mmCIF file with all atom_site columns, N, CA and C in Angstrom:
data_model
loop_
_atom_site.group_PDB
_atom_site.id
_atom_site.type_symbol
_atom_site.label_atom_id
_atom_site.label_alt_id
_atom_site.label_comp_id
_atom_site.label_asym_id
_atom_site.label_entity_id
_atom_site.label_seq_id
_atom_site.pdbx_PDB_ins_code
_atom_site.Cartn_x
_atom_site.Cartn_y
_atom_site.Cartn_z
_atom_site.occupancy
_atom_site.B_iso_or_equiv
_atom_site.pdbx_formal_charge
_atom_site.auth_seq_id
_atom_site.auth_comp_id
_atom_site.auth_asym_id
_atom_site.auth_atom_id
_atom_site.pdbx_PDB_model_num
ATOM 1   N N  . UNK I 1 1  ? 94.176  116.930 77.641  1.00 0.00 ? 1  UNK I N  1
ATOM 2   C CA . UNK I 1 1  ? 94.716  115.978 78.194  1.00 0.00 ? 1  UNK I CA 1
ATOM 3   C C  . UNK I 1 1  ? 95.826  116.229 79.118  1.00 0.00 ? 1  UNK I C  1
ATOM 4   N N  . UNK I 1 2  ? 95.915  115.723 80.244  1.00 0.00 ? 2  UNK I N  1
ATOM 5   C CA . UNK I 1 2  ? 96.997  116.145 81.435  1.00 0.00 ? 2  UNK I CA 1
ATOM 6   C C  . UNK I 1 2  ? 98.282  115.241 81.305  1.00 0.00 ? 2  UNK I C  1
ATOM 7   N N  . UNK I 1 3  ? 99.176  116.220 81.441  1.00 0.00 ? 3  UNK I N  1
ATOM 8   C CA . UNK I 1 3  ? 100.774 115.623 81.201  1.00 0.00 ? 3  UNK I CA 1
ATOM 9   C C  . UNK I 1 3  ? 100.994 114.502 82.448  1.00 0.00 ? 3  UNK I C  1
ATOM 10  N N  . UNK I 1 4  ? 100.473 114.721 83.401  1.00 0.00 ? 4  UNK I N  1
ATOM 11  C CA . UNK I 1 4  ? 100.437 113.565 84.567  1.00 0.00 ? 4  UNK I CA 1
ATOM 12  C C  . UNK I 1 4  ? 99.385  112.832 84.917  1.00 0.00 ? 4  UNK I C  1
ATOM 13  N N  . UNK I 1 5  ? 98.598  112.344 83.768  1.00 0.00 ? 5  UNK I N  1
ATOM 14  C CA . UNK I 1 5  ? 97.774  111.417 83.909  1.00 0.00 ? 5  UNK I CA 1
ATOM 15  C C  . UNK I 1 5  ? 98.240  109.807 84.171  1.00 0.00 ? 5  UNK I C  1
ATOM 16  N N  . UNK I 1 6  ? 97.731  109.311 85.373  1.00 0.00 ? 6  UNK I N  1
ATOM 17  C CA . UNK I 1 6  ? 97.797  108.289 85.427  1.00 0.00 ? 6  UNK I CA 1
ATOM 18  C C  . UNK I 1 6  ? 96.993  106.932 84.822  1.00 0.00 ? 6  UNK I C  1
ATOM 19  N N  . UNK I 1 7  ? 97.614  106.238 84.209  1.00 0.00 ? 7  UNK I N  1
ATOM 20  C CA . UNK I 1 7  ? 96.894  105.208 83.373  1.00 0.00 ? 7  UNK I CA 1
ATOM 21  C C  . UNK I 1 7  ? 96.594  104.120 84.432  1.00 0.00 ? 7  UNK I C  1
ATOM 22  N N  . UNK I 1 8  ? 95.183  103.540 84.094  1.00 0.00 ? 8  UNK I N  1
ATOM 23  C CA . UNK I 1 8  ? 94.940  102.617 85.002  1.00 0.00 ? 8  UNK I CA 1
ATOM 24  C C  . UNK I 1 8  ? 95.792  101.172 84.431  1.00 0.00 ? 8  UNK I C  1
ATOM 25  N N  . UNK I 1 9  ? 95.766  100.289 85.329  1.00 0.00 ? 9  UNK I N  1
ATOM 26  C CA . UNK I 1 9  ? 96.516  99.068  84.766  1.00 0.00 ? 9  UNK I CA 1
ATOM 27  C C  . UNK I 1 9  ? 95.307  98.182  83.896  1.00 0.00 ? 9  UNK I C  1
ATOM 28  N N  . UNK I 1 10 ? 96.173  97.429  83.065  1.00 0.00 ? 10 UNK I N  1
ATOM 29  C CA . UNK I 1 10 ? 95.316  96.493  82.240  1.00 0.00 ? 10 UNK I CA 1
ATOM 30  C C  . UNK I 1 10 ? 94.647  95.276  83.012  1.00 0.00 ? 10 UNK I C  1
ATOM 31  N N  . UNK I 1 11 ? 93.418  95.054  82.292  1.00 0.00 ? 11 UNK I N  1
ATOM 32  C CA . UNK I 1 11 ? 92.794  93.945  82.700  1.00 0.00 ? 11 UNK I CA 1
ATOM 33  C C  . UNK I 1 11 ? 93.637  92.821  82.795  1.00 0.00 ? 11 UNK I C  1
ATOM 34  N N  . UNK I 1 12 ? 93.585  91.850  83.740  1.00 0.00 ? 12 UNK I N  1
ATOM 35  C CA . UNK I 1 12 ? 94.127  90.432  83.773  1.00 0.00 ? 12 UNK I CA 1
ATOM 36  C C  . UNK I 1 12 ? 93.424  89.349  83.022  1.00 0.00 ? 12 UNK I C  1
ATOM 37  N N  . UNK I 1 13 ? 93.923  88.931  81.789  1.00 0.00 ? 13 UNK I N  1
ATOM 38  C CA . UNK I 1 13 ? 93.116  88.075  81.005  1.00 0.00 ? 13 UNK I CA 1
ATOM 39  C C  . UNK I 1 13 ? 93.082  86.657  81.790  1.00 0.00 ? 13 UNK I C  1
ATOM 40  N N  . UNK I 1 14 ? 92.154  86.020  82.051  1.00 0.00 ? 14 UNK I N  1
ATOM 41  C CA . UNK I 1 14 ? 91.673  84.755  82.650  1.00 0.00 ? 14 UNK I CA 1
ATOM 42  C C  . UNK I 1 14 ? 90.594  84.243  82.236  1.00 0.00 ? 14 UNK I C  1
ATOM 43  N N  . UNK I 1 15 ? 90.487  82.877  82.113  1.00 0.00 ? 15 UNK I N  1
ATOM 44  C CA . UNK I 1 15 ? 89.193  82.284  81.710  1.00 0.00 ? 15 UNK I CA 1
ATOM 45  C C  . UNK I 1 15 ? 88.126  81.739  82.756  1.00 0.00 ? 15 UNK I C  1
ATOM 46  N N  . UNK I 1 16 ? 87.288  82.532  83.276  1.00 0.00 ? 16 UNK I N  1
ATOM 47  C CA . UNK I 1 16 ? 86.247  82.538  84.479  1.00 0.00 ? 16 UNK I CA 1
ATOM 48  C C  . UNK I 1 16 ? 85.639  80.972  84.440  1.00 0.00 ? 16 UNK I C  1
ATOM 49  N N  . UNK I 1 17 ? 85.452  80.208  83.166  1.00 0.00 ? 17 UNK I N  1
ATOM 50  C CA . UNK I 1 17 ? 84.841  78.902  83.374  1.00 0.00 ? 17 UNK I CA 1
ATOM 51  C C  . UNK I 1 17 ? 85.951  77.886  83.845  1.00 0.00 ? 17 UNK I C  1
ATOM 52  N N  . UNK I 1 18 ? 87.146  78.077  83.780  1.00 0.00 ? 18 UNK I N  1
ATOM 53  C CA . UNK I 1 18 ? 88.330  77.100  84.106  1.00 0.00 ? 18 UNK I CA 1
ATOM 54  C C  . UNK I 1 18 ? 89.152  77.620  85.372  1.00 0.00 ? 18 UNK I C  1
ATOM 55  N N  . UNK I 1 19 ? 89.145  78.919  85.525  1.00 0.00 ? 19 UNK I N  1
ATOM 56  C CA . UNK I 1 19 ? 89.915  79.469  86.683  1.00 0.00 ? 19 UNK I CA 1
ATOM 57  C C  . UNK I 1 19 ? 89.095  80.557  87.732  1.00 0.00 ? 19 UNK I C  1
ATOM 58  N N  . UNK I 1 20 ? 89.673  80.651  88.805  1.00 0.00 ? 20 UNK I N  1
ATOM 59  C CA . UNK I 1 20 ? 88.810  81.286  89.825  1.00 0.00 ? 20 UNK I CA 1
ATOM 60  C C  . UNK I 1 20 ? 90.056  82.273  90.535  1.00 0.00 ? 20 UNK I C  1
ATOM 61  N N  . UNK I 1 21 ? 89.762  83.420  90.579  1.00 0.00 ? 21 UNK I N  1
ATOM 62  C CA . UNK I 1 21 ? 90.550  84.394  91.359  1.00 0.00 ? 21 UNK I CA 1
ATOM 63  C C  . UNK I 1 21 ? 90.658  83.904  92.869  1.00 0.00 ? 21 UNK I C  1
ATOM 64  N N  . UNK I 1 22 ? 91.930  83.812  93.487  1.00 0.00 ? 22 UNK I N  1
ATOM 65  C CA . UNK I 1 22 ? 92.038  83.738  94.764  1.00 0.00 ? 22 UNK I CA 1
ATOM 66  C C  . UNK I 1 22 ? 93.113  84.166  95.716  1.00 0.00 ? 22 UNK I C  1
ATOM 67  N N  . UNK I 1 23 ? 93.253  84.497  96.713  1.00 0.00 ? 23 UNK I N  1
ATOM 68  C CA . UNK I 1 23 ? 94.371  85.014  97.536  1.00 0.00 ? 23 UNK I CA 1
ATOM 69  C C  . UNK I 1 23 ? 94.711  83.765  98.575  1.00 0.00 ? 23 UNK I C  1
ATOM 70  N N  . UNK I 1 24 ? 95.812  83.248  98.704  1.00 0.00 ? 24 UNK I N  1
ATOM 71  C CA . UNK I 1 24 ? 96.569  82.614  99.336  1.00 0.00 ? 24 UNK I CA 1
ATOM 72  C C  . UNK I 1 24 ? 97.483  83.307  100.386 1.00 0.00 ? 24 UNK I C  1
ATOM 73  N N  . UNK I 1 25 ? 97.399  83.121  101.825 1.00 0.00 ? 25 UNK I N  1
ATOM 74  C CA . UNK I 1 25 ? 97.940  83.691  102.716 1.00 0.00 ? 25 UNK I CA 1
ATOM 75  C C  . UNK I 1 25 ? 98.730  82.540  103.500 1.00 0.00 ? 25 UNK I C  1
ATOM 76  N N  . UNK I 1 26 ? 99.928  82.785  104.047 1.00 0.00 ? 26 UNK I N  1
ATOM 77  C CA . UNK I 1 26 ? 100.737 81.748  104.733 1.00 0.00 ? 26 UNK I CA 1
ATOM 78  C C  . UNK I 1 26 ? 100.317 82.208  106.331 1.00 0.00 ? 26 UNK I C  1
ATOM 79  N N  . UNK I 1 27 ? 100.127 80.846  106.738 1.00 0.00 ? 27 UNK I N  1
ATOM 80  C CA . UNK I 1 27 ? 99.742  81.052  108.140 1.00 0.00 ? 27 UNK I CA 1
ATOM 81  C C  . UNK I 1 27 ? 100.767 81.442  109.179 1.00 0.00 ? 27 UNK I C  1
ATOM 82  N N  . UNK I 1 28 ? 102.202 81.350  108.991 1.00 0.00 ? 28 UNK I N  1
ATOM 83  C CA . UNK I 1 28 ? 103.090 81.772  109.686 1.00 0.00 ? 28 UNK I CA 1
ATOM 84  C C  . UNK I 1 28 ? 103.597 83.156  109.592 1.00 0.00 ? 28 UNK I C  1
ATOM 85  N N  . UNK I 1 29 ? 103.557 83.518  108.199 1.00 0.00 ? 29 UNK I N  1
ATOM 86  C CA . UNK I 1 29 ? 104.048 85.076  108.048 1.00 0.00 ? 29 UNK I CA 1
ATOM 87  C C  . UNK I 1 29 ? 102.979 85.815  107.830 1.00 0.00 ? 29 UNK I C  1
ATOM 88  N N  . UNK I 1 30 ? 102.034 85.429  107.424 1.00 0.00 ? 30 UNK I N  1
ATOM 89  C CA . UNK I 1 30 ? 100.875 86.215  106.915 1.00 0.00 ? 30 UNK I CA 1
ATOM 90  C C  . UNK I 1 30 ? 101.068 86.844  105.585 1.00 0.00 ? 30 UNK I C  1
ATOM 91  N N  . UNK I 1 31 ? 102.080 86.522  104.896 1.00 0.00 ? 31 UNK I N  1
ATOM 92  C CA . UNK I 1 31 ? 102.334 86.797  103.416 1.00 0.00 ? 31 UNK I CA 1
ATOM 93  C C  . UNK I 1 31 ? 101.049 86.270  102.474 1.00 0.00 ? 31 UNK I C  1
ATOM 94  N N  . UNK I 1 32 ? 100.678 87.351  101.648 1.00 0.00 ? 32 UNK I N  1
ATOM 95  C CA . UNK I 1 32 ? 99.591  86.964  100.752 1.00 0.00 ? 32 UNK I CA 1
ATOM 96  C C  . UNK I 1 32 ? 99.982  87.056  99.142  1.00 0.00 ? 32 UNK I C  1
ATOM 97  N N  . UNK I 1 33 ? 99.462  85.991  98.372  1.00 0.00 ? 33 UNK I N  1
ATOM 98  C CA . UNK I 1 33 ? 99.779  85.910  97.291  1.00 0.00 ? 33 UNK I CA 1
ATOM 99  C C  . UNK I 1 33 ? 98.434  85.788  96.543  1.00 0.00 ? 33 UNK I C  1
ATOM 100 N N  . UNK I 1 34 ? 98.360  86.569  95.324  1.00 0.00 ? 34 UNK I N  1
ATOM 101 C CA . UNK I 1 34 ? 97.036  86.533  94.716  1.00 0.00 ? 34 UNK I CA 1
ATOM 102 C C  . UNK I 1 34 ? 97.272  85.732  93.316  1.00 0.00 ? 34 UNK I C  1
ATOM 103 N N  . UNK I 1 35 ? 96.433  85.091  92.869  1.00 0.00 ? 35 UNK I N  1
ATOM 104 C CA . UNK I 1 35 ? 96.460  84.341  91.655  1.00 0.00 ? 35 UNK I CA 1
ATOM 105 C C  . UNK I 1 35 ? 95.320  83.708  91.420  1.00 0.00 ? 35 UNK I C  1
ATOM 106 N N  . UNK I 1 36 ? 95.098  82.625  90.753  1.00 0.00 ? 36 UNK I N  1
ATOM 107 C CA . UNK I 1 36 ? 94.157  81.597  90.402  1.00 0.00 ? 36 UNK I CA 1
ATOM 108 C C  . UNK I 1 36 ? 94.129  80.198  90.412  1.00 0.00 ? 36 UNK I C  1
ATOM 109 N N  . UNK I 1 37 ? 93.102  79.580  90.840  1.00 0.00 ? 37 UNK I N  1
ATOM 110 C CA . UNK I 1 37 ? 92.831  78.154  91.125  1.00 0.00 ? 37 UNK I CA 1
ATOM 111 C C  . UNK I 1 37 ? 92.065  77.633  89.738  1.00 0.00 ? 37 UNK I C  1
ATOM 112 N N  . UNK I 1 38 ? 93.012  76.580  89.397  1.00 0.00 ? 38 UNK I N  1
ATOM 113 C CA . UNK I 1 38 ? 92.287  75.762  88.431  1.00 0.00 ? 38 UNK I CA 1
ATOM 114 C C  . UNK I 1 38 ? 90.991  75.127  88.988  1.00 0.00 ? 38 UNK I C  1
ATOM 115 N N  . UNK I 1 39 ? 90.098  75.121  88.445  1.00 0.00 ? 39 UNK I N  1
ATOM 116 C CA . UNK I 1 39 ? 88.754  74.526  88.787  1.00 0.00 ? 39 UNK I CA 1
ATOM 117 C C  . UNK I 1 39 ? 88.734  72.986  88.750  1.00 0.00 ? 39 UNK I C  1
ATOM 118 N N  . UNK I 1 40 ? 89.212  72.493  87.641  1.00 0.00 ? 40 UNK I N  1
ATOM 119 C CA . UNK I 1 40 ? 89.465  70.898  87.667  1.00 0.00 ? 40 UNK I CA 1
ATOM 120 C C  . UNK I 1 40 ? 90.403  70.311  88.665  1.00 0.00 ? 40 UNK I C  1
ATOM 121 N N  . UNK I 1 41 ? 91.427  70.907  88.762  1.00 0.00 ? 41 UNK I N  1
ATOM 122 C CA . UNK I 1 41 ? 92.710  70.332  89.340  1.00 0.00 ? 41 UNK I CA 1
ATOM 123 C C  . UNK I 1 41 ? 92.485  70.769  91.006  1.00 0.00 ? 41 UNK I C  1
ATOM 124 N N  . UNK I 1 42 ? 92.372  72.217  91.134  1.00 0.00 ? 42 UNK I N  1
ATOM 125 C CA . UNK I 1 42 ? 92.338  72.629  92.664  1.00 0.00 ? 42 UNK I CA 1
ATOM 126 C C  . UNK I 1 42 ? 93.774  73.285  92.576  1.00 0.00 ? 42 UNK I C  1
ATOM 127 N N  . UNK I 1 43 ? 94.807  73.419  91.718  1.00 0.00 ? 43 UNK I N  1
ATOM 128 C CA . UNK I 1 43 ? 96.115  73.793  91.795  1.00 0.00 ? 43 UNK I CA 1
ATOM 129 C C  . UNK I 1 43 ? 95.875  75.167  91.898  1.00 0.00 ? 43 UNK I C  1
ATOM 130 N N  . UNK I 1 44 ? 96.723  75.879  92.590  1.00 0.00 ? 44 UNK I N  1
ATOM 131 C CA . UNK I 1 44 ? 96.888  77.463  92.848  1.00 0.00 ? 44 UNK I CA 1
ATOM 132 C C  . UNK I 1 44 ? 97.839  77.718  91.902  1.00 0.00 ? 44 UNK I C  1
ATOM 133 N N  . UNK I 1 45 ? 97.597  78.765  90.867  1.00 0.00 ? 45 UNK I N  1
ATOM 134 C CA . UNK I 1 45 ? 98.597  79.304  89.757  1.00 0.00 ? 45 UNK I CA 1
ATOM 135 C C  . UNK I 1 45 ? 99.095  80.611  90.564  1.00 0.00 ? 45 UNK I C  1
ATOM 136 N N  . UNK I 1 46 ? 100.430 81.092  91.033  1.00 0.00 ? 46 UNK I N  1
ATOM 137 C CA . UNK I 1 46 ? 100.533 82.304  91.562  1.00 0.00 ? 46 UNK I CA 1
ATOM 138 C C  . UNK I 1 46 ? 100.629 83.554  90.452  1.00 0.00 ? 46 UNK I C  1
ATOM 139 N N  . UNK I 1 47 ? 100.116 84.624  90.764  1.00 0.00 ? 47 UNK I N  1
ATOM 140 C CA . UNK I 1 47 ? 100.126 85.660  89.885  1.00 0.00 ? 47 UNK I CA 1
ATOM 141 C C  . UNK I 1 47 ? 101.376 86.674  90.312  1.00 0.00 ? 47 UNK I C  1
ATOM 142 N N  . UNK I 1 48 ? 100.912 87.184  91.600  1.00 0.00 ? 48 UNK I N  1
ATOM 143 C CA . UNK I 1 48 ? 101.860 88.266  92.141  1.00 0.00 ? 48 UNK I CA 1
ATOM 144 C C  . UNK I 1 48 ? 101.627 88.301  93.712  1.00 0.00 ? 48 UNK I C  1
ATOM 145 N N  . UNK I 1 49 ? 102.802 88.902  94.263  1.00 0.00 ? 49 UNK I N  1
ATOM 146 C CA . UNK I 1 49 ? 102.686 89.098  95.925  1.00 0.00 ? 49 UNK I CA 1
ATOM 147 C C  . UNK I 1 49 ? 101.870 90.229  96.173  1.00 0.00 ? 49 UNK I C  1
ATOM 148 N N  . UNK I 1 50 ? 101.133 90.070  96.983  1.00 0.00 ? 50 UNK I N  1
ATOM 149 C CA . UNK I 1 50 ? 100.355 91.172  97.633  1.00 0.00 ? 50 UNK I CA 1
ATOM 150 C C  . UNK I 1 50 ? 100.898 91.593  98.914  1.00 0.00 ? 50 UNK I C  1
ATOM 151 N N  . UNK I 1 51 ? 101.570 92.818  98.838  1.00 0.00 ? 51 UNK I N  1
ATOM 152 C CA . UNK I 1 51 ? 102.190 93.389  100.093 1.00 0.00 ? 51 UNK I CA 1
ATOM 153 C C  . UNK I 1 51 ? 101.311 94.001  101.117 1.00 0.00 ? 51 UNK I C  1
ATOM 154 N N  . UNK I 1 52 ? 100.071 94.307  100.635 1.00 0.00 ? 52 UNK I N  1
ATOM 155 C CA . UNK I 1 52 ? 99.033  94.788  101.575 1.00 0.00 ? 52 UNK I CA 1
ATOM 156 C C  . UNK I 1 52 ? 97.724  94.676  100.901 1.00 0.00 ? 52 UNK I C  1
ATOM 157 N N  . UNK I 1 53 ? 96.717  94.877  101.823 1.00 0.00 ? 53 UNK I N  1
ATOM 158 C CA . UNK I 1 53 ? 95.137  94.817  101.405 1.00 0.00 ? 53 UNK I CA 1
ATOM 159 C C  . UNK I 1 53 ? 94.948  95.665  100.338 1.00 0.00 ? 53 UNK I C  1
ATOM 160 N N  . UNK I 1 54 ? 95.593  96.865  99.856  1.00 0.00 ? 54 UNK I N  1
ATOM 161 C CA . UNK I 1 54 ? 95.435  97.538  98.661  1.00 0.00 ? 54 UNK I CA 1
ATOM 162 C C  . UNK I 1 54 ? 95.837  96.824  97.628  1.00 0.00 ? 54 UNK I C  1
ATOM 163 N N  . UNK I 1 55 ? 96.875  95.861  97.733  1.00 0.00 ? 55 UNK I N  1
ATOM 164 C CA . UNK I 1 55 ? 97.153  95.078  96.500  1.00 0.00 ? 55 UNK I CA 1
ATOM 165 C C  . UNK I 1 55 ? 96.295  94.135  96.128  1.00 0.00 ? 55 UNK I C  1
ATOM 166 N N  . UNK I 1 56 ? 95.667  93.535  97.103  1.00 0.00 ? 56 UNK I N  1
ATOM 167 C CA . UNK I 1 56 ? 94.809  92.622  96.993  1.00 0.00 ? 56 UNK I CA 1
ATOM 168 C C  . UNK I 1 56 ? 93.487  93.356  96.015  1.00 0.00 ? 56 UNK I C  1
ATOM 169 N N  . UNK I 1 57 ? 93.060  94.456  96.594  1.00 0.00 ? 57 UNK I N  1
ATOM 170 C CA . UNK I 1 57 ? 91.815  95.398  96.139  1.00 0.00 ? 57 UNK I CA 1
ATOM 171 C C  . UNK I 1 57 ? 91.990  95.601  94.770  1.00 0.00 ? 57 UNK I C  1
ATOM 172 N N  . UNK I 1 58 ? 93.368  95.918  94.322  1.00 0.00 ? 58 UNK I N  1
ATOM 173 C CA . UNK I 1 58 ? 93.727  96.196  92.955  1.00 0.00 ? 58 UNK I CA 1
ATOM 174 C C  . UNK I 1 58 ? 93.667  95.074  92.336  1.00 0.00 ? 58 UNK I C  1
ATOM 175 N N  . UNK I 1 59 ? 94.154  94.020  92.589  1.00 0.00 ? 59 UNK I N  1
ATOM 176 C CA . UNK I 1 59 ? 93.860  92.538  91.820  1.00 0.00 ? 59 UNK I CA 1
ATOM 177 C C  . UNK I 1 59 ? 92.614  92.328  91.448  1.00 0.00 ? 59 UNK I C  1
ATOM 178 N N  . UNK I 1 60 ? 91.666  92.413  92.570  1.00 0.00 ? 60 UNK I N  1
ATOM 179 C CA . UNK I 1 60 ? 90.382  92.291  92.427  1.00 0.00 ? 60 UNK I CA 1
ATOM 180 C C  . UNK I 1 60 ? 89.803  93.217  91.351  1.00 0.00 ? 60 UNK I C  1
ATOM 181 N N  . UNK I 1 61 ? 90.015  94.478  91.404  1.00 0.00 ? 61 UNK I N  1
ATOM 182 C CA . UNK I 1 61 ? 89.442  95.607  90.188  1.00 0.00 ? 61 UNK I CA 1
ATOM 183 C C  . UNK I 1 61 ? 89.838  94.985  89.156  1.00 0.00 ? 61 UNK I C  1
ATOM 184 N N  . UNK I 1 62 ? 91.373  94.404  88.770  1.00 0.00 ? 62 UNK I N  1
ATOM 185 C CA . UNK I 1 62 ? 91.865  94.176  87.417  1.00 0.00 ? 62 UNK I CA 1
ATOM 186 C C  . UNK I 1 62 ? 91.248  92.938  86.958  1.00 0.00 ? 62 UNK I C  1
ATOM 187 N N  . UNK I 1 63 ? 90.507  92.079  87.862  1.00 0.00 ? 63 UNK I N  1
ATOM 188 C CA . UNK I 1 63 ? 89.815  90.929  87.336  1.00 0.00 ? 63 UNK I CA 1
ATOM 189 C C  . UNK I 1 63 ? 88.566  90.965  87.165  1.00 0.00 ? 63 UNK I C  1
ATOM 190 N N  . UNK I 1 64 ? 88.064  92.213  87.854  1.00 0.00 ? 64 UNK I N  1
ATOM 191 C CA . UNK I 1 64 ? 86.553  92.277  87.630  1.00 0.00 ? 64 UNK I CA 1
ATOM 192 C C  . UNK I 1 64 ? 85.627  91.773  88.829  1.00 0.00 ? 64 UNK I C  1
ATOM 193 N N  . UNK I 1 65 ? 86.084  91.830  89.763  1.00 0.00 ? 65 UNK I N  1
ATOM 194 C CA . UNK I 1 65 ? 85.237  91.189  90.985  1.00 0.00 ? 65 UNK I CA 1
ATOM 195 C C  . UNK I 1 65 ? 85.508  92.209  92.252  1.00 0.00 ? 65 UNK I C  1
ATOM 196 N N  . UNK I 1 66 ? 84.439  92.050  93.273  1.00 0.00 ? 66 UNK I N  1
ATOM 197 C CA . UNK I 1 66 ? 84.473  92.686  94.712  1.00 0.00 ? 66 UNK I CA 1
ATOM 198 C C  . UNK I 1 66 ? 85.551  92.117  95.559  1.00 0.00 ? 66 UNK I C  1
ATOM 199 N N  . UNK I 1 67 ? 86.274  92.719  96.151  1.00 0.00 ? 67 UNK I N  1
ATOM 200 C CA . UNK I 1 67 ? 87.193  92.123  97.357  1.00 0.00 ? 67 UNK I CA 1
ATOM 201 C C  . UNK I 1 67 ? 86.773  91.369  98.199  1.00 0.00 ? 67 UNK I C  1
ATOM 202 N N  . UNK I 1 68 ? 85.472  91.451  98.573  1.00 0.00 ? 68 UNK I N  1
ATOM 203 C CA . UNK I 1 68 ? 84.960  90.596  99.719  1.00 0.00 ? 68 UNK I CA 1
ATOM 204 C C  . UNK I 1 68 ? 84.341  89.223  99.086  1.00 0.00 ? 68 UNK I C  1
ATOM 205 N N  . UNK I 1 69 ? 84.263  89.088  97.671  1.00 0.00 ? 69 UNK I N  1
ATOM 206 C CA . UNK I 1 69 ? 83.789  87.825  96.962  1.00 0.00 ? 69 UNK I CA 1
ATOM 207 C C  . UNK I 1 69 ? 85.093  87.045  96.682  1.00 0.00 ? 69 UNK I C  1
ATOM 208 N N  . UNK I 1 70 ? 86.061  87.669  96.793  1.00 0.00 ? 70 UNK I N  1
ATOM 209 C CA . UNK I 1 70 ? 87.419  86.582  96.332  1.00 0.00 ? 70 UNK I CA 1
ATOM 210 C C  . UNK I 1 70 ? 87.629  85.457  97.359  1.00 0.00 ? 70 UNK I C  1
ATOM 211 N N  . UNK I 1 71 ? 87.973  84.482  96.698  1.00 0.00 ? 71 UNK I N  1
ATOM 212 C CA . UNK I 1 71 ? 88.352  83.162  97.570  1.00 0.00 ? 71 UNK I CA 1
ATOM 213 C C  . UNK I 1 71 ? 89.511  83.292  98.306  1.00 0.00 ? 71 UNK I C  1
ATOM 214 N N  . UNK I 1 72 ? 89.627  82.956  99.602  1.00 0.00 ? 72 UNK I N  1
ATOM 215 C CA . UNK I 1 72 ? 90.809  82.911  100.292 1.00 0.00 ? 72 UNK I CA 1
ATOM 216 C C  . UNK I 1 72 ? 91.146  81.630  100.937 1.00 0.00 ? 72 UNK I C  1
ATOM 217 N N  . UNK I 1 73 ? 92.267  81.160  100.658 1.00 0.00 ? 73 UNK I N  1
ATOM 218 C CA . UNK I 1 73 ? 93.024  79.893  100.871 1.00 0.00 ? 73 UNK I CA 1
ATOM 219 C C  . UNK I 1 73 ? 94.108  80.002  101.870 1.00 0.00 ? 73 UNK I C  1
ATOM 220 N N  . UNK I 1 74 ? 94.375  79.042  102.597 1.00 0.00 ? 74 UNK I N  1
ATOM 221 C CA . UNK I 1 74 ? 95.705  78.916  103.425 1.00 0.00 ? 74 UNK I CA 1
ATOM 222 C C  . UNK I 1 74 ? 96.782  77.739  102.941 1.00 0.00 ? 74 UNK I C  1
#
C-alpha cells in the first residue's frame, strides 16, 4: 500500500431512467456546468461547475459514460 495513493472520486448516483447527464455551456462566456436533465420535464439540475474539458471528462467517468456521448445544451 502506498502512502501517497490517490483515491478515485466516488461514482455519482443518478437514475438513468429519469435523468440524463448533460453539459450546459453559456453562449456569452463559454462557462460550462455539468448536471442532469430530467427526462419528463426537460429541466436541467446543476451538479458542478466545469472549469475545463478535463472536468467534463472526469464527470463523464464518474457517471459511467464516454465524453463524446454526453448531451450538450446551450
